[in-house]
Coordinates of C-alpha atoms in Angstrom, one line a residue:
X1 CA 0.0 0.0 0.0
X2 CA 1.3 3.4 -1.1
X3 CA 1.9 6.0 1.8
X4 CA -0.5 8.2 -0.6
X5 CA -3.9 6.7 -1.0
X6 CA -5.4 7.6 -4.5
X7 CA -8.8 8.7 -4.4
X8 CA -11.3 6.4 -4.4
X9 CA -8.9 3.5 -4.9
X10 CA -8.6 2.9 -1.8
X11 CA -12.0 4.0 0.4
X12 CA -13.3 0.6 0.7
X13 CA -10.2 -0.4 2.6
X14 CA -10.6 2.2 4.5
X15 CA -13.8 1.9 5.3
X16 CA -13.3 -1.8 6.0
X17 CA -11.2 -0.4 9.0
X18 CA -13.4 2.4 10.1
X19 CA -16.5 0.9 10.0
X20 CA -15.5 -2.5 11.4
X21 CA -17.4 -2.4 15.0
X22 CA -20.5 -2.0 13.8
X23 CA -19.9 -5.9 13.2
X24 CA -22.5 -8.0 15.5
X25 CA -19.7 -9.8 16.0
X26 CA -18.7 -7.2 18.9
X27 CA -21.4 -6.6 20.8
X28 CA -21.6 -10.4 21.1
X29 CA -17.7 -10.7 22.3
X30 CA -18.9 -8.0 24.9
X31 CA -21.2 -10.0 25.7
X32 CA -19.4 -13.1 26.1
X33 CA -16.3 -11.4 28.0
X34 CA -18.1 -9.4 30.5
X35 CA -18.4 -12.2 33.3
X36 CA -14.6 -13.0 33.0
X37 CA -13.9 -9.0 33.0
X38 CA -16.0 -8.2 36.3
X39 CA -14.5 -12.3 37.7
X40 CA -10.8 -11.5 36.9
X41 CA -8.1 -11.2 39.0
X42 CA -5.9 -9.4 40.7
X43 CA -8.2 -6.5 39.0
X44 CA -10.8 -6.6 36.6
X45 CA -9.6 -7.1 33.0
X46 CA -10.4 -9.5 30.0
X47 CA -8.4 -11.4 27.3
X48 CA -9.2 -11.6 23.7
X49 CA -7.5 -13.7 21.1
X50 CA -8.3 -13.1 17.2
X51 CA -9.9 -9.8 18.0
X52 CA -9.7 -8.0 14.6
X53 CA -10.7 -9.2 11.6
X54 CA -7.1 -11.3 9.9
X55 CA -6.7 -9.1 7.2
X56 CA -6.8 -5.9 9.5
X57 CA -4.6 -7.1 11.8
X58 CA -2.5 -7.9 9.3
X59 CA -2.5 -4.4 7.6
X60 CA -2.3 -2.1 11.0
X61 CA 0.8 -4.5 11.4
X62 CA 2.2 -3.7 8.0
X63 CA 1.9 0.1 8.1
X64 CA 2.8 0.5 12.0
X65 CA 5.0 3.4 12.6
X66 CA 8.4 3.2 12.7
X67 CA 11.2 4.4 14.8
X68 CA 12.2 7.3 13.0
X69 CA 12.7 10.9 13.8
X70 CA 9.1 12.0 14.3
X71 CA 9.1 9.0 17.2
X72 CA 9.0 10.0 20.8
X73 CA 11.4 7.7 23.0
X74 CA 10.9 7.1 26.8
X75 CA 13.3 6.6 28.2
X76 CA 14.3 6.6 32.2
X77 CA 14.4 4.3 34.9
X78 CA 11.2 2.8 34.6
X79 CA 10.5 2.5 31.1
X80 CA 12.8 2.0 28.1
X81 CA 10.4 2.1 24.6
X82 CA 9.1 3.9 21.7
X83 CA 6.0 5.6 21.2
X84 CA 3.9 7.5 18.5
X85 CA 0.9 9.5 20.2
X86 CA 0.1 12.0 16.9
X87 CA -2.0 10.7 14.5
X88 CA -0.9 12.8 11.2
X89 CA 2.4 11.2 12.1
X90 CA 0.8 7.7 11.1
X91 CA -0.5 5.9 8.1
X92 CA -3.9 6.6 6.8
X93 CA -5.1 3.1 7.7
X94 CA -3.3 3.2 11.2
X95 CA -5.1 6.9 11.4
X96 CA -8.4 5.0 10.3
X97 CA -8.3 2.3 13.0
X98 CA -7.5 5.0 15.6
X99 CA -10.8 6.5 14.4
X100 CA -12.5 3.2 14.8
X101 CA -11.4 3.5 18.2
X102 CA -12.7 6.7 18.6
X103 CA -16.5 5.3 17.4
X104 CA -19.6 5.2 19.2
X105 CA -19.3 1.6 18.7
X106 CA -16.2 0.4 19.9
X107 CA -17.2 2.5 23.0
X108 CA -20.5 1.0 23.4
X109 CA -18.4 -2.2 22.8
X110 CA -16.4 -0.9 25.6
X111 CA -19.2 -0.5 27.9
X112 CA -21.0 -3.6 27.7
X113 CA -17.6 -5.3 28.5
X114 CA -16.9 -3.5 31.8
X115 CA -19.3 -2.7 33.2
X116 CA -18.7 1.1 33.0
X117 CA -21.0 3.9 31.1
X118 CA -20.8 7.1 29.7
X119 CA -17.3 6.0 27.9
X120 CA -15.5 8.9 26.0
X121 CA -12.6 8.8 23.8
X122 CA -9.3 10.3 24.6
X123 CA -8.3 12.0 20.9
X124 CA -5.1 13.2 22.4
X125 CA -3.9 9.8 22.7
X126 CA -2.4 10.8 26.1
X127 CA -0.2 8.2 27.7
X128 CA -1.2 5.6 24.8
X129 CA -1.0 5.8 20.9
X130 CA 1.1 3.4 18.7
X131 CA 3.6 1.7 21.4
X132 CA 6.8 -0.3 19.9
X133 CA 9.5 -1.7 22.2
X134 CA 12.8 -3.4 20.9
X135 CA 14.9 -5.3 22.4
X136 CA 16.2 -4.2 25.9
X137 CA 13.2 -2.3 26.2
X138 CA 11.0 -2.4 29.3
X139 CA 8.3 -0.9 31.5
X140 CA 8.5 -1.6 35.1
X141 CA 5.4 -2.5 37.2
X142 CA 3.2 0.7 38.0
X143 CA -0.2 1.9 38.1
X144 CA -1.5 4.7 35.3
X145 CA -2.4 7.7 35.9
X146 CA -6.3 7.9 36.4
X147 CA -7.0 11.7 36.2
X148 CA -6.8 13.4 32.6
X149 CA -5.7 17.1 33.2
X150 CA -6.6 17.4 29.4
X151 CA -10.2 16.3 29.5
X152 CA -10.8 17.0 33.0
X153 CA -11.8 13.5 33.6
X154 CA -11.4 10.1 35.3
X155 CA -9.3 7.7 33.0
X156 CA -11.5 4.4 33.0
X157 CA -10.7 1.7 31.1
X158 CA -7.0 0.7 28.8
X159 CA -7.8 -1.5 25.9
X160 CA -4.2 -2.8 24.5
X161 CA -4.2 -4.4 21.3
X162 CA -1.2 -6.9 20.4
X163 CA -0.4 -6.7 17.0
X164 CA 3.6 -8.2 15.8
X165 CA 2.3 -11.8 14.8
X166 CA 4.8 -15.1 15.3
X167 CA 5.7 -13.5 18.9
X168 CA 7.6 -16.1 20.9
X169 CA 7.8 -16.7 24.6
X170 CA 11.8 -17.0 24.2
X171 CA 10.9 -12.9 22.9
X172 CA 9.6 -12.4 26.8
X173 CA 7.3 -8.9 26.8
X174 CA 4.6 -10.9 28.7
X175 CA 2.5 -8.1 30.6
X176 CA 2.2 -9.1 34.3
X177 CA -0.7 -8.0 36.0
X178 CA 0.2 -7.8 40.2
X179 CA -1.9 -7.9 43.2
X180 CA -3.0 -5.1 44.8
X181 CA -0.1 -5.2 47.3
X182 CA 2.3 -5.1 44.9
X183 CA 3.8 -8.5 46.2
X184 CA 3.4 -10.7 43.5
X185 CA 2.5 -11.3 39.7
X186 CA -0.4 -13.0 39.4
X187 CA -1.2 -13.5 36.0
X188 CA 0.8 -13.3 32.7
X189 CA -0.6 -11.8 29.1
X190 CA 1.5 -12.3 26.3
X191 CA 1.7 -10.1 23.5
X192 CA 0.5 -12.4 20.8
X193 CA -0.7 -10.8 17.9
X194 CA -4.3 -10.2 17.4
X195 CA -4.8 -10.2 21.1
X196 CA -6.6 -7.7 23.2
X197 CA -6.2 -7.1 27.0
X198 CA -9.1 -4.5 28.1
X199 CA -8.7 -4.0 31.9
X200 CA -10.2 -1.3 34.5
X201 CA -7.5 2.2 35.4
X202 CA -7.4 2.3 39.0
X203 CA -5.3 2.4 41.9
X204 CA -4.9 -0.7 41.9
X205 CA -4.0 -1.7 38.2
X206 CA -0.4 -2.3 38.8
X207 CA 1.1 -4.0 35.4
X208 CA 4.3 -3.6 33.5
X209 CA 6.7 -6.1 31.4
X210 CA 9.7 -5.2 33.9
X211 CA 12.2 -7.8 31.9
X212 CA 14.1 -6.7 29.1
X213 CA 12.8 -8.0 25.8
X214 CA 15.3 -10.8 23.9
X215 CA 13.3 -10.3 20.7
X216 CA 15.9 -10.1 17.9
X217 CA 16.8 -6.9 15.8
X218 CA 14.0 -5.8 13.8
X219 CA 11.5 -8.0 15.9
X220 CA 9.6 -4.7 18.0
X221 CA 6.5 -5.6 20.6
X222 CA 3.8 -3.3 18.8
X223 CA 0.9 -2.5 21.0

């Protein structure tokens, strides 16, 4: 796919991105979820495998950002990665799906899931965005921050979608998700492609992938 998208050429792929969670198939993976989300442990959070449709996962994949100039790096002592928070900087199907996250759809989506209404979409991408780690990269175990000074509102829910496919345990990157006193990990999410973890911001949220990744050179966690 060309970095310029002719004019009508290329709508319908597009729109196959934009418009993709007014899919029944959603609301009925909401449905199906929200028992283990509001169950879950050691917060409230649910896994999804094969989330997107293959051929959109494949894309967003494809036409990820890169590291490059325009990439903002993090890097101190609790985090080591890569991140892209400005759509223009991003290719118009990566800028599409963004959109789709934005929707009424995915929100209502969203809501069914946890539990939790009146949903609205961040558009500065604060804190999230297109995420790429490499190897060495890492995020230590911490809790976000659940106030947005932007918005002037309580930051809710973090839905992280996995997206480098063939991603191998020897790679490491698994998020761990630790109790609320911070003594142990009890659960492990790997970032397999095509995966969602959606999973409630609170105090209490403490994740992180602490471990250096081992992936090899041009092998990046996108997320």
């Amino acid at each position: 796919m060309s970095e310029t998208m002719e004019i009508g050429k290329d709508y319908s792929l597009l729109d196959s991105v934009l418009f993709m969670f007014g899919n029944d198939r959603f609301p009925k993976l909401a449905v199906k979820h929200r028992d283990q989300f509001q169950s879950a442990e050691p917060f409230k959070h649910a896994v999804i495998d094969n989330f997107l449709p293959a051929a959109v996962a494949q894309q967003l994949f494809e036409q990820y950002p890169k590291v490059d100039d325009k990439i903002v790096h993090h890097d101190n002592e609790n985090t080591s990665r890569k991140l892209q928070p400005d759509v223009a900087n991003m290719h118009p199907y990566v800028r599409a799906f963004a959109a789709a996250l934005a929707s009424r759809e995915f929100l209502l989506f969203l809501e069914t899931l946890t539990g939790v209404e009146c949903l609205i979409a961040d558009p500065y991408l604060f804190g999230g965005g297109a995420m790429i780690s490499e190897k060495g990269d890492f995020l230590n175990i911490h809790q976000d921050f659940n106030w947005h000074y932007q918005l002037q509102l309580h930051r809710r829910v973090n839905a992280l979608i996995y997206l480098t496919p063939d991603w191998t345990p020897e790679y490491g990157g698994d998020l761990e998700l630790w109790t609320r006193d911070m003594k142990r990990c009890e659960k492990r999410v790997a970032p397999i492609g095509n995966r969602v973890l959606i999973f409630n911001t609170d105090a209490d949220s403490f994740h992180g992938h602490p471990d250096p990744l081992t992936s090899p050179v041009g092998v990046a966690r996108q997320s």
